[in-house]
Amino acid sequence: RRRALLQRSVSGLLSEIRISINSECFTDHYTVIPGKELGRGKFAVVRKCVEKCTGQEYAAKFMRKRRKGQDCRMEIIHEIAVLELATASPKVVGLHEVYEMASEMVLVLEFAAGGEIFNQCVSHREDEAFTEEDVKRLMKQILEGVAFLHQNNIVHLDLKPQNILLTSSSPLGDIKIVDFGLSRRVCNHHELREIMGTPEYVAPEVLNYEPISTATDMWSIGVLAYVMLTGISPFLGEDKQETFLNISQLNVSYNEEELQQLDRTALSFIQTLLCKQPQDRATAEQCLRHPWLQSSNSQEIQTEEEILPLEDQVASSTTSSPECPSTTS
Ligand code: ADP
Ligand code: MG
């Protein structure tokens, strides 16, 4: 009983939304594309659908209102409120409509056709894995989105390659940040402490039950940059315990072969974020001004590719092949 009460008073949730909730039948207005789901989490399943009156594609996130025997409508309302607040940022996925049924709510989201950046992060195929120039461009976009959220006192708290999507995968499009299920509003006079997030990406203060701030997201961005550049998850251990130990001991290797091949400023970028003390980490704005993201090494192939029309890019490019089917999960 006591536990239930404690869990109900989650701090940092927004409760006001402006979008009207549609109580009509979802499938009267949308055709759900049969077959593969776009994604699935503990309490949500995301499916591709088409709006009947416009023919426009969307991603519908079906969310259960009851989870582990508790009413979680408030949390869903918060997720809607954050998406609404972030409509001003093109780096955050757009929210088109909301439907409510007896046991579910449906968030009709802008469809990100390129899927998760996760797929390219772990790809061993030369033509699929990100180049350093790709990572720089995408990282700038991620930071712009996160800077916007932080300016509005929102912390995402679950930044990882599964929650960063792409508008298209080949040619590589732009990023869209999704999944505000763990996000919170932070304010100066109210401390937020919670244990949550995804083990590999979670910051030391979260593990130690110390105050959460915008710097908590910056840690995850450091891990994200590391993974995007190397395909290696820097703190991942054999099990959760080992992962947590690696994080709290800052047990991270900067000697990996994949890192040695990079611009030296890339390493310093990661190191300004993977600091134990939250106050020592760079902010999103500072990251955007970091030398690594300032220097566009476009003397190489990039400038030529940017000028050429798409057809010529395909013919001249040796590093990417847009005709290859992408392996979205
Ligand atoms: P959860 O809270 O269950 O993790 P997410 O919002 O992260 O839910 O969605 C789960 C997965 O569904 C994502 O990792 C992604 O693969 C897919 N997905 C979510 N939103 C979209 C979208 N707008 N377009 C395409 N795929 C999406
Ligand atoms: Mg997710």
Coordinates of C-alpha atoms and ligand atoms in Angstrom, one line a residue:
R1 CA 0.0 0.0 0.0
R2 CA 2.7 2.4 1.0
R3 CA 4.8 1.5 -2.0
A4 CA 1.9 2.2 -4.3
L5 CA 1.4 5.6 -2.7
L6 CA 5.1 6.5 -3.1
Q7 CA 5.1 5.5 -6.7
R8 CA 2.1 7.6 -7.5
S9 CA 3.7 10.8 -6.6
V10 CA 6.2 10.9 -9.4
S11 CA 7.7 14.4 -9.4
G12 CA 8.6 16.4 -12.5
L13 CA 5.5 15.4 -14.5
L14 CA 3.7 17.9 -16.7
S15 CA 0.0 17.6 -16.4
E16 CA -1.5 20.1 -18.9
I17 CA -2.0 19.4 -22.5
R18 CA -3.6 21.5 -25.2
I19 CA -4.2 18.8 -27.9
S20 CA -7.7 17.4 -27.7
I21 CA -8.0 13.7 -27.0
N22 CA -10.0 11.9 -29.7
S23 CA -12.4 9.3 -28.3
E24 CA -13.5 8.1 -31.7
C25 CA -12.5 4.7 -33.0
F26 CA -8.8 4.8 -34.1
T27 CA -9.3 2.3 -36.9
D28 CA -12.1 4.4 -38.4
H29 CA -9.5 7.0 -39.2
Y30 CA -6.3 5.0 -39.7
T31 CA -5.3 1.8 -41.4
V32 CA -2.8 -0.1 -39.3
I33 CA -0.2 -1.6 -41.7
P34 CA -0.3 -5.3 -40.9
G35 CA 2.9 -7.2 -40.2
K36 CA 6.0 -6.1 -38.5
E37 CA 5.8 -3.7 -35.6
L38 CA 8.1 -0.6 -35.8
G39 CA 9.1 -1.2 -32.2
R40 CA 8.1 -2.5 -28.9
G41 CA 8.8 -1.6 -25.3
K42 CA 7.6 -2.9 -21.9
F43 CA 4.2 -1.0 -22.1
A44 CA 4.0 0.2 -25.7
V45 CA 3.9 -1.1 -29.2
V46 CA 4.6 1.1 -32.2
R47 CA 2.9 0.3 -35.5
K48 CA 3.0 2.0 -38.9
C49 CA -0.3 3.3 -40.0
V50 CA -1.9 5.5 -42.7
E51 CA -4.4 8.2 -42.1
K52 CA -7.4 7.4 -44.3
C53 CA -8.4 10.9 -45.3
T54 CA -4.9 12.1 -46.3
G55 CA -2.9 8.9 -47.2
Q56 CA -0.2 10.2 -44.9
E57 CA 2.0 7.7 -43.0
Y58 CA 2.4 7.9 -39.3
A59 CA 3.8 5.8 -36.4
A60 CA 1.1 5.0 -33.8
K61 CA 2.4 4.3 -30.3
F62 CA -0.2 2.2 -28.5
M63 CA 0.3 2.7 -24.7
R64 CA -1.4 0.7 -22.0
K65 CA -3.0 2.8 -19.3
R66 CA -2.5 0.2 -16.6
R67 CA 0.9 -1.1 -15.9
K68 CA 1.7 -3.5 -13.1
G69 CA -1.7 -2.9 -11.7
Q70 CA -1.4 0.9 -11.6
D71 CA -3.1 3.7 -13.5
C72 CA -0.4 5.4 -15.6
R73 CA -2.6 7.8 -17.5
M74 CA -0.7 10.7 -15.8
E75 CA 2.6 9.5 -17.2
I76 CA 1.1 9.3 -20.7
I77 CA -0.4 12.8 -20.4
H78 CA 3.1 13.9 -19.4
E79 CA 4.7 12.3 -22.5
I80 CA 2.1 14.1 -24.6
A81 CA 2.7 17.4 -22.9
V82 CA 6.5 17.1 -23.5
L83 CA 5.9 16.3 -27.2
E84 CA 3.6 19.3 -27.4
L85 CA 6.1 21.6 -25.8
A86 CA 8.8 20.3 -28.2
T87 CA 6.8 20.8 -31.4
A88 CA 8.9 23.9 -31.9
S89 CA 12.0 21.7 -32.3
P90 CA 12.4 19.8 -35.7
K91 CA 14.8 17.5 -33.9
V92 CA 12.0 16.1 -31.7
V93 CA 9.4 13.8 -33.3
G94 CA 6.1 15.5 -34.1
L95 CA 2.8 14.6 -32.5
H96 CA -0.1 14.6 -34.9
E97 CA -3.1 13.3 -32.8
V98 CA -4.0 11.4 -29.6
Y99 CA -6.7 8.8 -29.3
E100 CA -8.0 7.2 -26.1
M101 CA -9.7 3.9 -25.7
A102 CA -10.8 1.9 -22.6
S103 CA -7.4 0.5 -21.8
E104 CA -5.0 2.2 -24.2
M105 CA -4.0 5.6 -25.5
V106 CA -2.6 6.0 -29.0
L107 CA 0.0 8.7 -29.8
V108 CA 0.0 9.3 -33.6
L109 CA 3.5 10.4 -34.3
E110 CA 5.4 11.7 -37.3
F111 CA 6.8 8.6 -39.0
A112 CA 10.6 8.3 -39.0
A113 CA 11.3 6.1 -41.9
G114 CA 15.0 5.5 -41.3
G115 CA 14.4 3.7 -38.0
E116 CA 16.8 3.6 -35.0
I117 CA 20.4 4.8 -35.3
F118 CA 21.0 1.7 -33.3
N119 CA 21.1 -0.4 -36.5
Q120 CA 24.0 1.7 -38.0
C121 CA 25.8 1.8 -34.7
V122 CA 26.1 -1.9 -34.4
S123 CA 26.5 -2.6 -38.1
H124 CA 29.7 -4.3 -39.2
R125 CA 29.0 -3.6 -42.8
E126 CA 31.3 -0.9 -44.2
D127 CA 28.5 0.6 -46.3
E128 CA 26.1 0.8 -43.3
A129 CA 28.2 1.9 -40.4
F130 CA 28.5 5.7 -39.8
T131 CA 31.5 7.6 -40.9
E132 CA 33.0 10.1 -38.5
E133 CA 31.5 12.9 -40.7
D134 CA 28.0 11.2 -40.4
V135 CA 28.4 11.1 -36.6
K136 CA 29.4 14.8 -36.5
R137 CA 26.4 15.9 -38.4
L138 CA 24.0 13.6 -36.5
M139 CA 25.5 14.5 -33.1
K140 CA 25.1 18.2 -33.9
Q141 CA 21.4 17.6 -34.5
I142 CA 21.0 15.5 -31.4
L143 CA 22.6 18.3 -29.4
E144 CA 20.3 20.9 -31.0
G145 CA 17.3 18.9 -29.9
V146 CA 18.7 18.3 -26.4
A147 CA 19.7 21.9 -26.0
F148 CA 16.1 22.9 -26.8
L149 CA 14.7 20.4 -24.2
H150 CA 17.2 21.6 -21.6
Q151 CA 16.3 25.3 -22.3
N152 CA 12.8 24.3 -21.5
N153 CA 13.9 22.4 -18.3
I154 CA 13.1 19.0 -19.7
V155 CA 15.5 16.1 -19.2
H156 CA 15.1 13.1 -21.4
L157 CA 16.8 10.6 -19.2
D158 CA 16.7 7.8 -21.8
L159 CA 18.9 9.0 -24.6
K160 CA 20.2 5.9 -26.4
P161 CA 20.5 4.7 -30.0
Q162 CA 17.1 3.0 -29.8
N163 CA 15.5 6.4 -29.0
I164 CA 17.2 8.4 -31.8
L165 CA 15.5 7.8 -35.1
L166 CA 16.3 8.8 -38.7
T167 CA 14.0 10.4 -41.3
S168 CA 15.7 8.1 -43.8
S169 CA 18.6 5.6 -43.6
S170 CA 20.1 5.7 -47.1
P171 CA 20.8 8.4 -48.0
L172 CA 21.3 9.2 -44.3
G173 CA 18.6 11.7 -43.2
D174 CA 18.0 13.8 -40.1
I175 CA 17.5 12.7 -36.5
K176 CA 14.3 12.7 -34.5
I177 CA 14.4 12.2 -30.8
V178 CA 11.6 9.9 -29.5
D179 CA 10.4 8.3 -26.3
F180 CA 9.7 10.8 -23.5
G181 CA 8.5 8.1 -21.2
L182 CA 11.2 8.7 -18.6
S183 CA 11.6 12.4 -19.2
R184 CA 11.0 14.8 -16.4
R185 CA 10.8 18.5 -15.7
V186 CA 13.6 19.8 -13.6
C187 CA 13.5 22.9 -11.6
N188 CA 16.1 24.6 -9.3
H189 CA 14.2 24.4 -6.0
H190 CA 13.0 20.8 -6.3
E191 CA 15.4 18.0 -6.3
L192 CA 14.7 15.0 -8.6
R193 CA 16.1 11.7 -7.6
E194 CA 15.1 8.5 -9.3
I195 CA 16.6 5.2 -10.3
M196 CA 15.8 4.5 -13.9
G197 CA 17.0 4.4 -17.4
T198 CA 18.9 1.9 -19.4
P199 CA 21.9 0.4 -17.6
E200 CA 24.5 1.0 -20.4
Y201 CA 23.6 4.7 -20.8
V202 CA 22.8 5.7 -17.2
A203 CA 24.9 8.3 -15.4
P204 CA 26.7 7.7 -12.1
E205 CA 24.5 10.1 -10.1
V206 CA 21.4 8.0 -11.1
L207 CA 23.0 4.9 -9.8
N208 CA 23.9 6.7 -6.5
Y209 CA 20.5 8.1 -6.1
E210 CA 21.9 11.6 -6.3
P211 CA 20.1 14.6 -7.9
I212 CA 19.3 14.4 -11.6
S213 CA 19.8 17.4 -13.8
T214 CA 20.4 18.3 -17.5
A215 CA 23.9 17.0 -17.0
T216 CA 22.5 13.5 -16.6
D217 CA 21.5 13.6 -20.3
M218 CA 25.0 14.9 -21.2
W219 CA 26.5 11.7 -19.8
S220 CA 24.3 9.6 -22.0
I221 CA 25.3 11.8 -25.0
G222 CA 28.9 11.0 -24.2
V223 CA 28.1 7.2 -24.3
L224 CA 26.1 7.8 -27.4
A225 CA 29.0 9.5 -29.2
Y226 CA 31.3 6.7 -28.1
V227 CA 29.0 4.0 -29.5
M228 CA 28.2 5.9 -32.7
L229 CA 31.9 6.3 -33.5
T230 CA 33.1 2.8 -32.5
G231 CA 30.2 0.4 -32.3
I232 CA 31.4 -0.4 -28.8
S233 CA 29.2 0.2 -25.8
P234 CA 31.9 1.6 -23.4
F235 CA 30.5 0.5 -20.0
L236 CA 28.7 -2.7 -21.0
G237 CA 29.7 -5.6 -18.8
E238 CA 28.8 -9.3 -18.6
D239 CA 25.8 -8.4 -16.5
K240 CA 24.0 -5.4 -14.9
Q241 CA 26.2 -5.5 -11.8
E242 CA 29.4 -5.3 -13.9
T243 CA 28.0 -2.5 -16.1
F244 CA 27.0 -0.5 -13.0
L245 CA 30.5 -1.1 -11.5
N246 CA 32.1 0.1 -14.8
I247 CA 30.1 3.3 -14.7
S248 CA 30.6 4.2 -11.1
Q249 CA 34.4 3.5 -11.4
L250 CA 34.5 5.4 -14.8
N251 CA 36.1 2.3 -16.2
V252 CA 36.2 3.2 -19.9
S253 CA 38.9 2.6 -22.5
Y254 CA 40.2 5.3 -24.7
N255 CA 42.7 3.0 -26.3
E256 CA 40.3 1.2 -28.6
E257 CA 41.7 0.9 -32.2
E258 CA 38.4 2.5 -33.5
L259 CA 39.1 5.6 -31.4
Q260 CA 42.7 6.0 -32.5
Q261 CA 41.7 6.4 -36.1
L262 CA 39.5 9.4 -35.3
D263 CA 40.2 13.1 -35.2
R264 CA 41.9 13.8 -31.8
T265 CA 39.2 16.3 -31.0
A266 CA 36.6 13.5 -31.1
L267 CA 38.2 11.9 -28.0
S268 CA 38.3 15.2 -26.1
F269 CA 34.6 15.6 -27.0
I270 CA 33.7 12.3 -25.4
Q271 CA 35.9 13.1 -22.4
T272 CA 34.2 16.4 -21.6
L273 CA 31.0 14.4 -21.1
L274 CA 32.1 11.2 -19.4
C275 CA 33.0 12.9 -16.1
K276 CA 31.9 11.5 -12.8
Q277 CA 30.8 14.9 -11.4
P278 CA 27.7 16.3 -13.2
Q279 CA 28.9 19.9 -12.8
D280 CA 32.1 19.0 -14.7
R281 CA 30.3 17.9 -17.8
A282 CA 29.9 20.1 -20.9
T283 CA 26.4 21.5 -21.5
A284 CA 24.6 20.9 -24.8
E285 CA 25.5 24.5 -25.9
Q286 CA 29.1 24.0 -25.0
C287 CA 29.2 20.8 -26.9
L288 CA 27.9 22.5 -30.0
R289 CA 30.8 24.9 -29.8
H290 CA 33.4 22.1 -29.3
P291 CA 36.2 22.0 -31.8
W292 CA 35.2 18.5 -33.0
L293 CA 31.9 19.8 -34.2
Q294 CA 33.3 23.1 -35.5
S295 CA 35.7 21.6 -37.9
S296 CA 33.9 20.1 -40.8
N297 CA 36.5 17.9 -42.5
S298 CA 34.7 18.5 -45.8
Q299 CA 37.9 18.9 -47.8
E300 CA 37.6 15.2 -48.4
I301 CA 34.6 13.6 -50.1
Q302 CA 31.8 15.5 -48.4
T303 CA 31.9 18.7 -50.4
E304 CA 31.8 16.9 -53.7
E305 CA 28.9 14.7 -52.5
E306 CA 27.0 17.7 -51.3
I307 CA 27.2 19.4 -54.6
L308 CA 26.4 16.4 -56.8
P309 CA 22.8 15.5 -57.5
L310 CA 21.7 12.2 -55.9
E311 CA 22.1 10.0 -59.0
D312 CA 25.7 11.1 -59.4
Q313 CA 26.3 10.4 -55.7
V314 CA 25.2 6.9 -56.1
A315 CA 27.5 6.4 -59.1
S316 CA 30.6 8.0 -57.4
S317 CA 30.1 6.9 -53.9
T318 CA 32.2 4.0 -52.6
T319 CA 31.2 4.3 -49.0
S320 CA 27.4 4.1 -49.2
S321 CA 25.0 2.4 -51.4
P322 CA 21.5 3.8 -51.2
E323 CA 20.1 0.8 -53.1
C324 CA 21.0 -1.7 -50.4
P325 CA 18.0 -2.6 -48.3
S326 CA 18.5 -1.4 -44.7
T327 CA 18.2 -3.9 -42.0
T328 CA 15.7 -2.3 -39.7
S329 CA 14.6 -4.4 -36.9
Ligands
ADP1 P1 9.2 2.7 -25.5 O1 8.9 3.6 -24.5 O2 8.4 1.4 -25.5 O3 10.7 2.4 -25.6 P2 9.4 4.2 -28.0 O4 8.7 5.5 -28.1 O5 10.9 4.3 -27.7 O6 8.7 3.3 -26.9 O7 9.2 3.4 -29.3 C1 9.7 2.1 -29.4 C2 10.4 1.9 -30.7 O8 9.4 2.1 -31.8 C3 11.5 2.9 -31.0 O9 12.7 2.5 -30.5 C4 11.5 2.9 -32.5 O10 12.2 1.7 -33.0 C5 10.0 2.7 -32.9 N1 9.4 4.0 -33.1 C6 8.9 4.9 -32.1 N2 8.5 6.0 -32.7 C7 8.6 5.9 -34.0 C8 8.4 6.8 -35.1 N3 7.8 8.0 -34.9 N4 8.7 6.4 -36.3 C9 9.2 5.2 -36.5 N5 9.5 4.3 -35.5 C10 9.2 4.7 -34.3
MG2 MG 12.2 3.6 -26.3

